[in-house]
Coordinates of C-alpha atoms in Angstrom, one line a residue:
Chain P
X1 CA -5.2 2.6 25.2
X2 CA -5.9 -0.5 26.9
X3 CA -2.9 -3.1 27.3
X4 CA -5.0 -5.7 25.3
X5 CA -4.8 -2.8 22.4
X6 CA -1.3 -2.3 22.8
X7 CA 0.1 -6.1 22.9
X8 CA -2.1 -6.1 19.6
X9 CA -0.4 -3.4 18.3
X10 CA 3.2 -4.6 18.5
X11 CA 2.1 -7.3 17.4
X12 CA 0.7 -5.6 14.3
X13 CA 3.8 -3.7 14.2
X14 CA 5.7 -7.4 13.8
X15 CA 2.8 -8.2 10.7
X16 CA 1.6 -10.7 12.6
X17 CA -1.8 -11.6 10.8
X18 CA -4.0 -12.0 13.4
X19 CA -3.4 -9.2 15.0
X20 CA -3.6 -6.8 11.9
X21 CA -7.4 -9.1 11.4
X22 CA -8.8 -8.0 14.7
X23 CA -7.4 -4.6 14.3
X24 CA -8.9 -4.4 11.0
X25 CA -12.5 -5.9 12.3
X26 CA -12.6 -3.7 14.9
X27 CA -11.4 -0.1 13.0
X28 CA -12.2 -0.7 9.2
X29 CA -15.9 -0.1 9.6
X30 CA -15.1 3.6 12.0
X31 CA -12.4 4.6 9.0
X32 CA -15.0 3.7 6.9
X33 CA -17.9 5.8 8.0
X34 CA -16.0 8.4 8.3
X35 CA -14.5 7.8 4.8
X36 CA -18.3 7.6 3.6
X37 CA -19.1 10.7 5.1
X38 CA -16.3 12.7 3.6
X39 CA -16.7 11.1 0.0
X40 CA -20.3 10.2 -0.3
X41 CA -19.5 7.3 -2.2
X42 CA -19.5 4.0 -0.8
X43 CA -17.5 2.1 -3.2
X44 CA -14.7 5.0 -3.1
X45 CA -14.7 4.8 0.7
X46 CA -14.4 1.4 0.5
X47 CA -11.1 1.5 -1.2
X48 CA -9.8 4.1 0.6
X49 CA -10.3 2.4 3.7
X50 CA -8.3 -0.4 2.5
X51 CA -5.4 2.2 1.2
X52 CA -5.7 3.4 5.3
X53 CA -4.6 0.0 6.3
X54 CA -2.3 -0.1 4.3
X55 CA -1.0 2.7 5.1
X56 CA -1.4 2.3 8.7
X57 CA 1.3 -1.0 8.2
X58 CA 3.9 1.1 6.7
X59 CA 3.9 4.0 9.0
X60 CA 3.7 1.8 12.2
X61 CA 7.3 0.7 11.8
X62 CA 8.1 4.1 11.7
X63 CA 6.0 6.4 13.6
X64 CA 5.6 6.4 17.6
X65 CA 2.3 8.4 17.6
X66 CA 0.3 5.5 17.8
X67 CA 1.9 4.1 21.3
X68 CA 0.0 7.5 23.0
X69 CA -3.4 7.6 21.2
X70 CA -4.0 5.0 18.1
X71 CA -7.4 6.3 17.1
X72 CA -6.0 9.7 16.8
X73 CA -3.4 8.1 14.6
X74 CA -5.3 6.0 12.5
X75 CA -8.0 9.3 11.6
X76 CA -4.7 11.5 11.3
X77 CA -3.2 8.4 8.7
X78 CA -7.2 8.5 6.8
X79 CA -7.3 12.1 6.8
X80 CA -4.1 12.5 5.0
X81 CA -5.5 9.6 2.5
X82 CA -8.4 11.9 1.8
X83 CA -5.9 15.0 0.9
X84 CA -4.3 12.7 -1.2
X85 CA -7.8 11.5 -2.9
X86 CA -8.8 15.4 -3.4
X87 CA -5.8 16.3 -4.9
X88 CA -6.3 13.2 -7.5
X89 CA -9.7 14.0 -8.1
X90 CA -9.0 17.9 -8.3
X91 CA -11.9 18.4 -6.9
X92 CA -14.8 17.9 -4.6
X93 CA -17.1 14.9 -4.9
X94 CA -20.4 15.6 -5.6
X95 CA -23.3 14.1 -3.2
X96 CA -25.0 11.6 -4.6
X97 CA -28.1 12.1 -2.7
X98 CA -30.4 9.2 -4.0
X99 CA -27.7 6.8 -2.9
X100 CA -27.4 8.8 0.7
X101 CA -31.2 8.8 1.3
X102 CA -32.4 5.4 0.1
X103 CA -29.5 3.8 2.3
X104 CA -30.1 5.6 5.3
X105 CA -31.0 4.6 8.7
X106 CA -33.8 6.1 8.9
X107 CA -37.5 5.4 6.0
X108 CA -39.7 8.1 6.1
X109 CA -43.5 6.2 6.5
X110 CA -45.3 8.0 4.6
X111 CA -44.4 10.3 0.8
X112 CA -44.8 13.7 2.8
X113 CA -42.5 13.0 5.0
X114 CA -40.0 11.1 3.0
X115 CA -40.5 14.7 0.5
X116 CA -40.0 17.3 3.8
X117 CA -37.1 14.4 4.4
X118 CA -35.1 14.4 0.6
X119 CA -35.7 18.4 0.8
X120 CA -33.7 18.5 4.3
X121 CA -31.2 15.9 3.3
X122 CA -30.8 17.9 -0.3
X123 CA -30.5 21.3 1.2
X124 CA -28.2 20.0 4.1
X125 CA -26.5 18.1 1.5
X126 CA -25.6 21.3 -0.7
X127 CA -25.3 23.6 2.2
X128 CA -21.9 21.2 3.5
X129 CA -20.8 20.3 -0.1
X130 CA -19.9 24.2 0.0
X131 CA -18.1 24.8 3.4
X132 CA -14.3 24.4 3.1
X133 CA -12.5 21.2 3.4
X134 CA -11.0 21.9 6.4
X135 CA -14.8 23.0 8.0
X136 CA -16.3 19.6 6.4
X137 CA -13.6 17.8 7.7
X138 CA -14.1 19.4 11.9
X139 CA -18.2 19.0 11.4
X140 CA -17.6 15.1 10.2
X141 CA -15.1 14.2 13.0
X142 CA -17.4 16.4 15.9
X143 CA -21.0 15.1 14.7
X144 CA -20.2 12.3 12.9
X145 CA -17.3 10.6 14.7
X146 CA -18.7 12.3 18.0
X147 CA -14.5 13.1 18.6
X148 CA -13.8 15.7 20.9
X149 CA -12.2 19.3 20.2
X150 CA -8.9 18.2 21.2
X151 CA -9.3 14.4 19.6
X152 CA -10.1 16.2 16.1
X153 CA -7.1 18.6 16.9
X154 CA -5.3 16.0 16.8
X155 CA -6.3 14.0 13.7
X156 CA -5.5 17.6 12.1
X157 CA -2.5 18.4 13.3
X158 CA -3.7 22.2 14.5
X159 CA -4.7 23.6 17.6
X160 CA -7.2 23.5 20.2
X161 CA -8.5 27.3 19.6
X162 CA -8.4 26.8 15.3
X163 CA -10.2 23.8 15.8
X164 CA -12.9 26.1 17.9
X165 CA -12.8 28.7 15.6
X166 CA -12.8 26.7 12.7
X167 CA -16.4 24.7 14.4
X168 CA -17.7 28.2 15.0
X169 CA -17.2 29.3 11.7
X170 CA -18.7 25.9 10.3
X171 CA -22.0 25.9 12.3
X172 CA -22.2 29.7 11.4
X173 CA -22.1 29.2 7.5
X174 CA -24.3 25.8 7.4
X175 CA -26.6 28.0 9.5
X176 CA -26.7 30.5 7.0
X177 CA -26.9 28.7 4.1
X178 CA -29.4 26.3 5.2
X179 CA -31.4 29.2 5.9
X180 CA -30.9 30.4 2.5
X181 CA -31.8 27.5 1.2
X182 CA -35.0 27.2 2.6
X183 CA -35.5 30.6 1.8
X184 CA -34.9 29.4 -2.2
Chain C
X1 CA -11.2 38.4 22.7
X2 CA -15.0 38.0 22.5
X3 CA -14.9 35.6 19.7
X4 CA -12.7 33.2 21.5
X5 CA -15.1 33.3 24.3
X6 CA -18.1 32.8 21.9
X7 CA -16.3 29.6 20.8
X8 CA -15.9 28.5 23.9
X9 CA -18.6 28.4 24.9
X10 CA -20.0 26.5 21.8
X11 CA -17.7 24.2 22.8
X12 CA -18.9 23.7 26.0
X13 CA -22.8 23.9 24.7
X14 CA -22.0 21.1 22.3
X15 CA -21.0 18.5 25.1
X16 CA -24.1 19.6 27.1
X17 CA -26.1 18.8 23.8
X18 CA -24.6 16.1 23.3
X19 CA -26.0 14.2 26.3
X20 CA -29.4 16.0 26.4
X21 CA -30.5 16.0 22.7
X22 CA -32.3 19.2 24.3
X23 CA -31.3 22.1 23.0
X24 CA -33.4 24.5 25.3
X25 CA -32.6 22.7 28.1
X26 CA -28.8 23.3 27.6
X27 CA -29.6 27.3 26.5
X28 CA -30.9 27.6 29.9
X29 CA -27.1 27.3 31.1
X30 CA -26.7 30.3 28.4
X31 CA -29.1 32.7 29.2
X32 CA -27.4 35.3 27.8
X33 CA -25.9 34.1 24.9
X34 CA -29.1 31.8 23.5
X35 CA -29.7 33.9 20.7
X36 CA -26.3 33.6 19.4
X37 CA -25.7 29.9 20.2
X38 CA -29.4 28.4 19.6
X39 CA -29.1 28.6 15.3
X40 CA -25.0 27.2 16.2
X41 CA -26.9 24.0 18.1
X42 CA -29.4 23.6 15.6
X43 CA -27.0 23.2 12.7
X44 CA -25.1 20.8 14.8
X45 CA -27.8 18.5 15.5
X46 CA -28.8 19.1 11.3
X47 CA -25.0 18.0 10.6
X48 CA -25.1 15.0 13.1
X49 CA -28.8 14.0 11.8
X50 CA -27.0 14.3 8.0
X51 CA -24.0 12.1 9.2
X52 CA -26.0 9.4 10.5
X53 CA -26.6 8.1 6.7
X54 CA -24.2 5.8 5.9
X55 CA -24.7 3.0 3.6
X56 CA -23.3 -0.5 4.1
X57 CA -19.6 -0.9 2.5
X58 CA -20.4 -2.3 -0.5
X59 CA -18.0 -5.3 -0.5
X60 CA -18.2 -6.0 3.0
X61 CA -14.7 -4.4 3.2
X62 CA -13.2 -7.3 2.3
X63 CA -11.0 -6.3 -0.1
X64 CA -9.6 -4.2 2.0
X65 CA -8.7 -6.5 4.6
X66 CA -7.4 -8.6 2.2
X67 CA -4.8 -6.1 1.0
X68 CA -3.5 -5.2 4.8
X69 CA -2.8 -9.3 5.6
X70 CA -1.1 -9.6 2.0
X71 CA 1.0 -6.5 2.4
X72 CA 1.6 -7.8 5.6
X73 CA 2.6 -11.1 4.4
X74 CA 4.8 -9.8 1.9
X75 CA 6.9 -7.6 4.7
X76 CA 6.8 -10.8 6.8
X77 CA 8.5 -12.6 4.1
X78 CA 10.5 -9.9 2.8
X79 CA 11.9 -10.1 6.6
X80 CA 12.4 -13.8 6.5
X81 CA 13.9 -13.6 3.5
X82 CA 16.9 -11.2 4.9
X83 CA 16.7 -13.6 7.7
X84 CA 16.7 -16.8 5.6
X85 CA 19.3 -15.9 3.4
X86 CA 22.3 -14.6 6.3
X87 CA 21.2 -17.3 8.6
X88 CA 21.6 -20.5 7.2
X89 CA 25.3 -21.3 6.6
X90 CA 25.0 -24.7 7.4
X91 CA 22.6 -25.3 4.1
X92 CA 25.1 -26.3 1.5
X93 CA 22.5 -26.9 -0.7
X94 CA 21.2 -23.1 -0.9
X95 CA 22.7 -21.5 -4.0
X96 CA 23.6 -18.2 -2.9
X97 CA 26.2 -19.8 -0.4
X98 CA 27.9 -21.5 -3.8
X99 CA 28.7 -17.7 -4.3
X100 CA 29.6 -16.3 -1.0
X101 CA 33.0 -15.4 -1.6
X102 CA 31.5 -13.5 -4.8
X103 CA 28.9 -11.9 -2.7
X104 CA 31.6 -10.7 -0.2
X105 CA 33.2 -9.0 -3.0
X106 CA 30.4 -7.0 -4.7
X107 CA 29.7 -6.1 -1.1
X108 CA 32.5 -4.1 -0.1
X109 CA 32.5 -2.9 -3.9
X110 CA 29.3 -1.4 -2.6
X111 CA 30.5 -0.3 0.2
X112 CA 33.6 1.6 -0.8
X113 CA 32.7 3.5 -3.7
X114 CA 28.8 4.3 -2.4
X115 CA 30.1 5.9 0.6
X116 CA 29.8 9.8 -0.2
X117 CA 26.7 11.2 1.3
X118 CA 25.2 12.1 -1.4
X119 CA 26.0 8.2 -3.5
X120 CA 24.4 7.6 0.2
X121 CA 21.3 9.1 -0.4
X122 CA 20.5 8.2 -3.9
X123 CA 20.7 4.5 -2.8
X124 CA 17.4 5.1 -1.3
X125 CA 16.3 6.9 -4.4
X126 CA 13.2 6.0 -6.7
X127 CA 12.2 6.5 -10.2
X128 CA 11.6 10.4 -10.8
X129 CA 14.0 11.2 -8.1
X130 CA 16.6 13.2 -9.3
X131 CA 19.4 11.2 -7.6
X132 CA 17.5 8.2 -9.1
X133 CA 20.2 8.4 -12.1
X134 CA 23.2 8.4 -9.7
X135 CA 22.1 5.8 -8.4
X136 CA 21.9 3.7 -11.8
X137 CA 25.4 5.2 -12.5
X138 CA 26.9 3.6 -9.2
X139 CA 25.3 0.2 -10.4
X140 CA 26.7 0.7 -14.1
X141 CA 30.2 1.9 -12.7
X142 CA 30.0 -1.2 -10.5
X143 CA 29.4 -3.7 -13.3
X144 CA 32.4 -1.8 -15.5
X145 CA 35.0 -2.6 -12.4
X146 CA 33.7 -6.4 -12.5
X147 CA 35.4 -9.2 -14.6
X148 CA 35.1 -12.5 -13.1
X149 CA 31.9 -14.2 -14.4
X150 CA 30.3 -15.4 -10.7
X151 CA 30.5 -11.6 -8.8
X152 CA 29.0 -10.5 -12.5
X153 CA 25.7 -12.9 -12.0
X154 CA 25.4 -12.3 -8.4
X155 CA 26.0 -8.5 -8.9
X156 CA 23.0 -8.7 -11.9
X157 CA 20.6 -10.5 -9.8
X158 CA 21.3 -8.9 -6.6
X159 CA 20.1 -5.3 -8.7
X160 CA 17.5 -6.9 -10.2
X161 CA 16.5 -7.5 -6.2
X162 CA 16.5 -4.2 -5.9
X163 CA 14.6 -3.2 -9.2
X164 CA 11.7 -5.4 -7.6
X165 CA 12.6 -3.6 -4.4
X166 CA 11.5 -0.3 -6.4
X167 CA 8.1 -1.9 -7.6
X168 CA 7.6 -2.9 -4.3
X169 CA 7.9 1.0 -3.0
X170 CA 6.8 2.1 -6.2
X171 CA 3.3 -0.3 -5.2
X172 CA 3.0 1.4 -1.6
X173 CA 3.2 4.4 -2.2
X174 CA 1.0 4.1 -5.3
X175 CA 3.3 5.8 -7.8
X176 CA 3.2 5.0 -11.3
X177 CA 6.3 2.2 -12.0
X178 CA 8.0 4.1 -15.0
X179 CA 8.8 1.3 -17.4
X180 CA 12.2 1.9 -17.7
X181 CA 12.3 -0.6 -14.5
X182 CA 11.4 -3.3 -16.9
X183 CA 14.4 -2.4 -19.6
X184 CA 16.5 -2.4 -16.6
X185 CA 15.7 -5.8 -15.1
X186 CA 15.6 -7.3 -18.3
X187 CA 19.0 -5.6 -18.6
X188 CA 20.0 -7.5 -15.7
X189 CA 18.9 -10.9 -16.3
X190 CA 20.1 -11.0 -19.8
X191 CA 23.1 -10.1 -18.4
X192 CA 23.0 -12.7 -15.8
X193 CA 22.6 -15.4 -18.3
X194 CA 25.4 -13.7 -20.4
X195 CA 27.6 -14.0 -17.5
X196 CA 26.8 -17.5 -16.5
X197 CA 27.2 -18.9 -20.3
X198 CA 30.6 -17.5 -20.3
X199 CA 31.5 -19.7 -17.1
X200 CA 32.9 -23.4 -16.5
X201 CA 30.5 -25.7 -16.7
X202 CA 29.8 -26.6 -12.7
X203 CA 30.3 -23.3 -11.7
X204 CA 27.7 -22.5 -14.8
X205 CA 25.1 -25.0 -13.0
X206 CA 25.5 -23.7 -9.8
X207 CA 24.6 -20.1 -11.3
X208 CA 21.8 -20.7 -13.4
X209 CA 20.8 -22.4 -9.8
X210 CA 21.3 -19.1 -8.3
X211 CA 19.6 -17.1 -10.7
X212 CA 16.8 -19.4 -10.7
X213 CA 15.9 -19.5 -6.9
X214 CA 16.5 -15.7 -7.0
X215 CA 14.0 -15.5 -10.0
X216 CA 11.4 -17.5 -7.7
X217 CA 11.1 -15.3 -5.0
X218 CA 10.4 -12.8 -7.2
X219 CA 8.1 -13.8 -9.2
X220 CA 6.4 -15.0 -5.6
X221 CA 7.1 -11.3 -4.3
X222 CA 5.4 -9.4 -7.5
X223 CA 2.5 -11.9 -7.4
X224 CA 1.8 -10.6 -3.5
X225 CA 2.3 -6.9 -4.6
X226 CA -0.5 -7.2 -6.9
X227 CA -3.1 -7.7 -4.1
X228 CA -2.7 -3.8 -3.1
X229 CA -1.4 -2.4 -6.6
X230 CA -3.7 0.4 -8.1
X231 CA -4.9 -0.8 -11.6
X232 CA -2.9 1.4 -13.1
X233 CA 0.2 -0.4 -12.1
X234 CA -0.9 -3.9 -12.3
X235 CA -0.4 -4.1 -16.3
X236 CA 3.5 -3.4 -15.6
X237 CA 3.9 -5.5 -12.5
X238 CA 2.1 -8.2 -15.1
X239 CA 5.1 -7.6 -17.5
X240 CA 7.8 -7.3 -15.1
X241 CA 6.8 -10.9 -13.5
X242 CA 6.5 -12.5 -17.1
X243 CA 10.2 -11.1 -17.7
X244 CA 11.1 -13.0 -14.6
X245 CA 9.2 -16.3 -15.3
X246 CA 10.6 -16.2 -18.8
X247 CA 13.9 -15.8 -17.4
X248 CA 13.4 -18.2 -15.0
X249 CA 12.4 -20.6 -17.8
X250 CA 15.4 -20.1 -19.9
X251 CA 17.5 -20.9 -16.8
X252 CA 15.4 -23.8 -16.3
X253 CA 15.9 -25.3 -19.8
X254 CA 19.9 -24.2 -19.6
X255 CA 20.2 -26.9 -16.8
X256 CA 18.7 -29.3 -19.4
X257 CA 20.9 -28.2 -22.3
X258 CA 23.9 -26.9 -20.7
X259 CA 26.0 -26.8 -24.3
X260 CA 22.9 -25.7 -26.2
X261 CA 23.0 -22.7 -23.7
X262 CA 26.0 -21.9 -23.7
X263 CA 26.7 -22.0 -27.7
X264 CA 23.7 -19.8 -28.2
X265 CA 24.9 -17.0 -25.8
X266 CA 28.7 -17.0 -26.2
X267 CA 27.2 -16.3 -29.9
X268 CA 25.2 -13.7 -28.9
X269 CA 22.1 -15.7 -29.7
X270 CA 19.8 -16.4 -27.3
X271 CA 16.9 -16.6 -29.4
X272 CA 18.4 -19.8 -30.6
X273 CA 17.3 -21.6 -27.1
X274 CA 14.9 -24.2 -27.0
X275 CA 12.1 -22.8 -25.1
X276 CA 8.9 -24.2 -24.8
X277 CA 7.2 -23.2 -27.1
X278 CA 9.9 -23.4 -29.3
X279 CA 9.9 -19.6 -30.9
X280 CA 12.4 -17.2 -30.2
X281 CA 12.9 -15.9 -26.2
X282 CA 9.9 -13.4 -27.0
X283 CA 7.3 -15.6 -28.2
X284 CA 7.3 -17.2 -25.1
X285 CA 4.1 -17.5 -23.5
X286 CA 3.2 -18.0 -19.9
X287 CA 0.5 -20.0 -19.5
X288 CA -1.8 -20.6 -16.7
X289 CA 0.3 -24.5 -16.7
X290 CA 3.7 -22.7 -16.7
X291 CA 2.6 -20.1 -14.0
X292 CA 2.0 -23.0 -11.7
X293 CA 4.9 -24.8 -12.3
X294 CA 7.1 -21.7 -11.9
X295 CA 5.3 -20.7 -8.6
X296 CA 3.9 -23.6 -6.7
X297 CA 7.3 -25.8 -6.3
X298 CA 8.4 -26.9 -2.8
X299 CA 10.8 -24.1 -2.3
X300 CA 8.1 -21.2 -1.2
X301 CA 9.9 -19.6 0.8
X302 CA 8.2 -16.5 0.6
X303 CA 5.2 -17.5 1.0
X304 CA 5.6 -19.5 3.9
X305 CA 8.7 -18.1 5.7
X306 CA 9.4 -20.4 8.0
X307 CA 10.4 -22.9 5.3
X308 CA 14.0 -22.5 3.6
X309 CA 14.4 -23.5 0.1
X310 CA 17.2 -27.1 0.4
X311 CA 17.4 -27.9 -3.0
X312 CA 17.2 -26.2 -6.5
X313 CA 14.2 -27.3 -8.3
X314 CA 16.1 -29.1 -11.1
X315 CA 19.5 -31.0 -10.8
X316 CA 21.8 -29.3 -13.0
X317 CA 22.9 -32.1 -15.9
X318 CA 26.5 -32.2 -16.8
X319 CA 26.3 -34.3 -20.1
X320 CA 25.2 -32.1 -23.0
X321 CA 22.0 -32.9 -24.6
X322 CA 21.1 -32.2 -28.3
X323 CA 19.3 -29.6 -29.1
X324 CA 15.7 -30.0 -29.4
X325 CA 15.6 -33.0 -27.6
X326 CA 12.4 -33.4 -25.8
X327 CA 14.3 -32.4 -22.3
X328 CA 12.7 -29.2 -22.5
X329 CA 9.1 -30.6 -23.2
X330 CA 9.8 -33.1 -19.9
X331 CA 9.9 -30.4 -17.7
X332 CA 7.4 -27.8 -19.2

């Protein structure tokens, strides 16, 4: 954490408005993404990312966690947000794929590819709709969030070795049931 | 521990894949283990390619960042508030130093009979907690041990402080707010009023004052909480803050008609009032006119904390006024 980051911070911590902007700025659209990629609803992760904020204000008074590593905080604070949206929602979002492909980054040129492209992206899609929470949740923060082992240890509160284990077995399933797909 | 070591290593392979993008190259570290790791990389790179895909926010995220500098202003002025209100002795004019010596006492009523650990604990307590209802049982016993008229209204607002205190926690933590919390406070100010009609007639001024800059804040301090309330809560925080403006209102239009107040609540008739719209104290309506009146006066004190209310927003009247003069419709 640089001190520029810090002074911000306590100054966050006092609610001073400018400060909670600039953190906000800079963080809102990372909590986001990673938000997005959890929920595959933009709207939803909106909202959430908002509750995050919020959320982050109330627990800085309290909580010291932040002073040693605030990005590891604020995933740990969004994380928890998402266990809270799962439990209200009961269960697991479904993908809404046409959303996910015709926002994406990247347009297929021409209709084959863009067909090979929705095929990947739809048996991709299903293949990590199925993994466990907890294996979504280590193959967003590594791949998507690019955090390392012991940054995504962090964020979920486990160790360095489950987190390893729990990547292995991740990888291993998708694997499978990408395969599997294809095969269908 | 072969597994451990397999993990490892995946580990290790992902960071080399990571800055290659080339998976072969990075097997070539892992001769003997390519096989295994090779599908492992291949589903990582699948996962990262899938991840990439993220549409805009569809608001900007502007709501959001909206909510975090309005929660934040409401703590700040929550803060200056506490601040405000122990720091300012030298303000004759602010009403809760008219009842200092009333506020002593409900304070070390609080103090003494609250302090078993578990009275402790519930004080803390919200709605749906089981110590919730000790807690309302310490506020009723306090009420019961409390004659004089002044530590009465001081007592009633200051709990109807911390009803709004609930919603406010209620709000954050995105709990339901259980409408018993709008009997309560309405409980309270009726109370309030009760208490102050029952007094003599400057100390009755200076407690309608009281309960009128206390009504203020919040009214202000509900209006803020709505930024970051779930919809689900926002039709009860609606009701709530109408309860408070339409108290607010009746103490407003008490200073006007000091007698006609107090005759209609020593009866135990406070539907006899002449509110503005001139129905009973339920057909009052707040209108977008009354809203700003009730909320945009000089003393904002929570929404700009460095300010500190000087004045009450009407000067109590001590000659009666006939009821139904047009006194009311002067200041509505």
């Amino acid at each position: 954490m640089t001190t520029r980051e810090y002074a911000l911070l306590k100054r966050a911590q006092a609610y001073d408005e400018q400060a909670i902007g600039e953190l906000y700025d800079h963080y809102a659209p990372f909590i986001y993404t990673y938000l997005y990629r959890r929920v595959h609803d933009a709207k939803v992760a909106e909202d959430l990312t908002g509750d995050v904020f919020v959320r982050l204000l109330q627990a800085i008074q309290a909580e010291r966690f932040w002073q040693t590593s605030f990005r590891g905080w604020l995933y740990r604070i969004a994380h928890n947000r998402l266990i809270d949206y799962y439990r209200e929602q009961a269960r697991m979002i479904q993908v809404p794929l046409e959303e996910h492909l015709e926002t994406g980054h990247e347009v297929a040129d021409d209709l084959d590819t863009l067909h090979a492209g929705r095929q990947t992206f739809q048996t991709l899609a299903g293949a990590l709709d199925r993994l466990t929470p907890d294996q979504q949740q280590v193959l967003v923060l590594r791949f998507g969030e690019g955090m390392k082992v012991h940054e995504v240890a962090a964020v979920m509160d486990k160790s360095i070795g489950a987190i390893e284990a729990l990547q292995h077995r991740a990888l291993a399933a998708l694997r499978r049931m990408i395969e599997q797909g294809n095969e269908g | 521990m072969k597994a451990h070591t397999t993990e490892s290593l995946l580990t290790e392979s992902l960071e080399k894949l990571k800055q290659t993008q080339n998976i072969t190259a990075v097997l070539a570290h892992y001769p003997d283990k390519a096989e295994t790791l090779r599908p492992l990389l291949e589903a990582a790179q699948q996962a990262g390619a899938y991840y990439a895909a993220v549409p805009r926010p569809p608001d900007g995220l502007h709501e959001g960042r909206q909510r975090a500098l309005a929660f934040a202003a409401a703590h700040r002025a929550a803060v200056s508030t506490r601040h405000t209100v122990w720091g300012n002795a030298s303000r004759p004019n602010n009403p809760f130093w008219k009842f200092a010596g009333a506020v002593m006492v409900i304070i070390t009523l609080i103090l003494i009979p609250l302090r078993g650990p578990l009275v402790s604990a519930a004080r803390t307590t919200l709605p749906g907690n089981p110590l919730y209802s000790l807690k309302l049982s310490a506020e009723d016993q306090l009420f019961a041990s409390m004659d004089d008229a002044e530590a009465q209204v001081v007592l009633a607002i200051s709990l109807s402080d911390e009803r709004v205190e609930e919603v406010r926690a209620l709000v954050e933590k995105q709990q339901a707010i259980p409408v018993d919390i709008l009997y309560r406070t309405d409980y309270m100010f009726r109370t309030a009023l009760m208490s102050a009609a029952w007094a003599p007639e400057t100390a009755m001024a200076n407690m309608l004052e009281y309960i009128i800059h206390h009504i203020r804040q919040q009214v202000q301090q509900l209006e803020l909480l709505k930024v970051q309330a779930t919809p689900r809560n926002l039709p009860m925080l609606n009701d709530i803050q109408t309860l408070c403006m339409k108290t607010q209102i009746i103490a407003m239009v008490a200073l006007e008609n000091p007698e006609t107040f107090r005759e209609a609540y020593q009866a135990g008739t406070p539907e006899r009032m002449p509110l503005p719209s001139g129905g009973p104290l339920s057909g009052v309506v707040i209108t977008e006119e009354l809203r700003n009146l009730i909320t945009s006066t000089p003393d904002s004190s929570l929404l700009t904390p460095a300010t500190v209310p000087a004045a009450p927003i009407l000067t109590p009247t001590p000659k009666p006024t006939p009821m139904g003069t047009p006194a009311a419709e002067r200041n509505f």
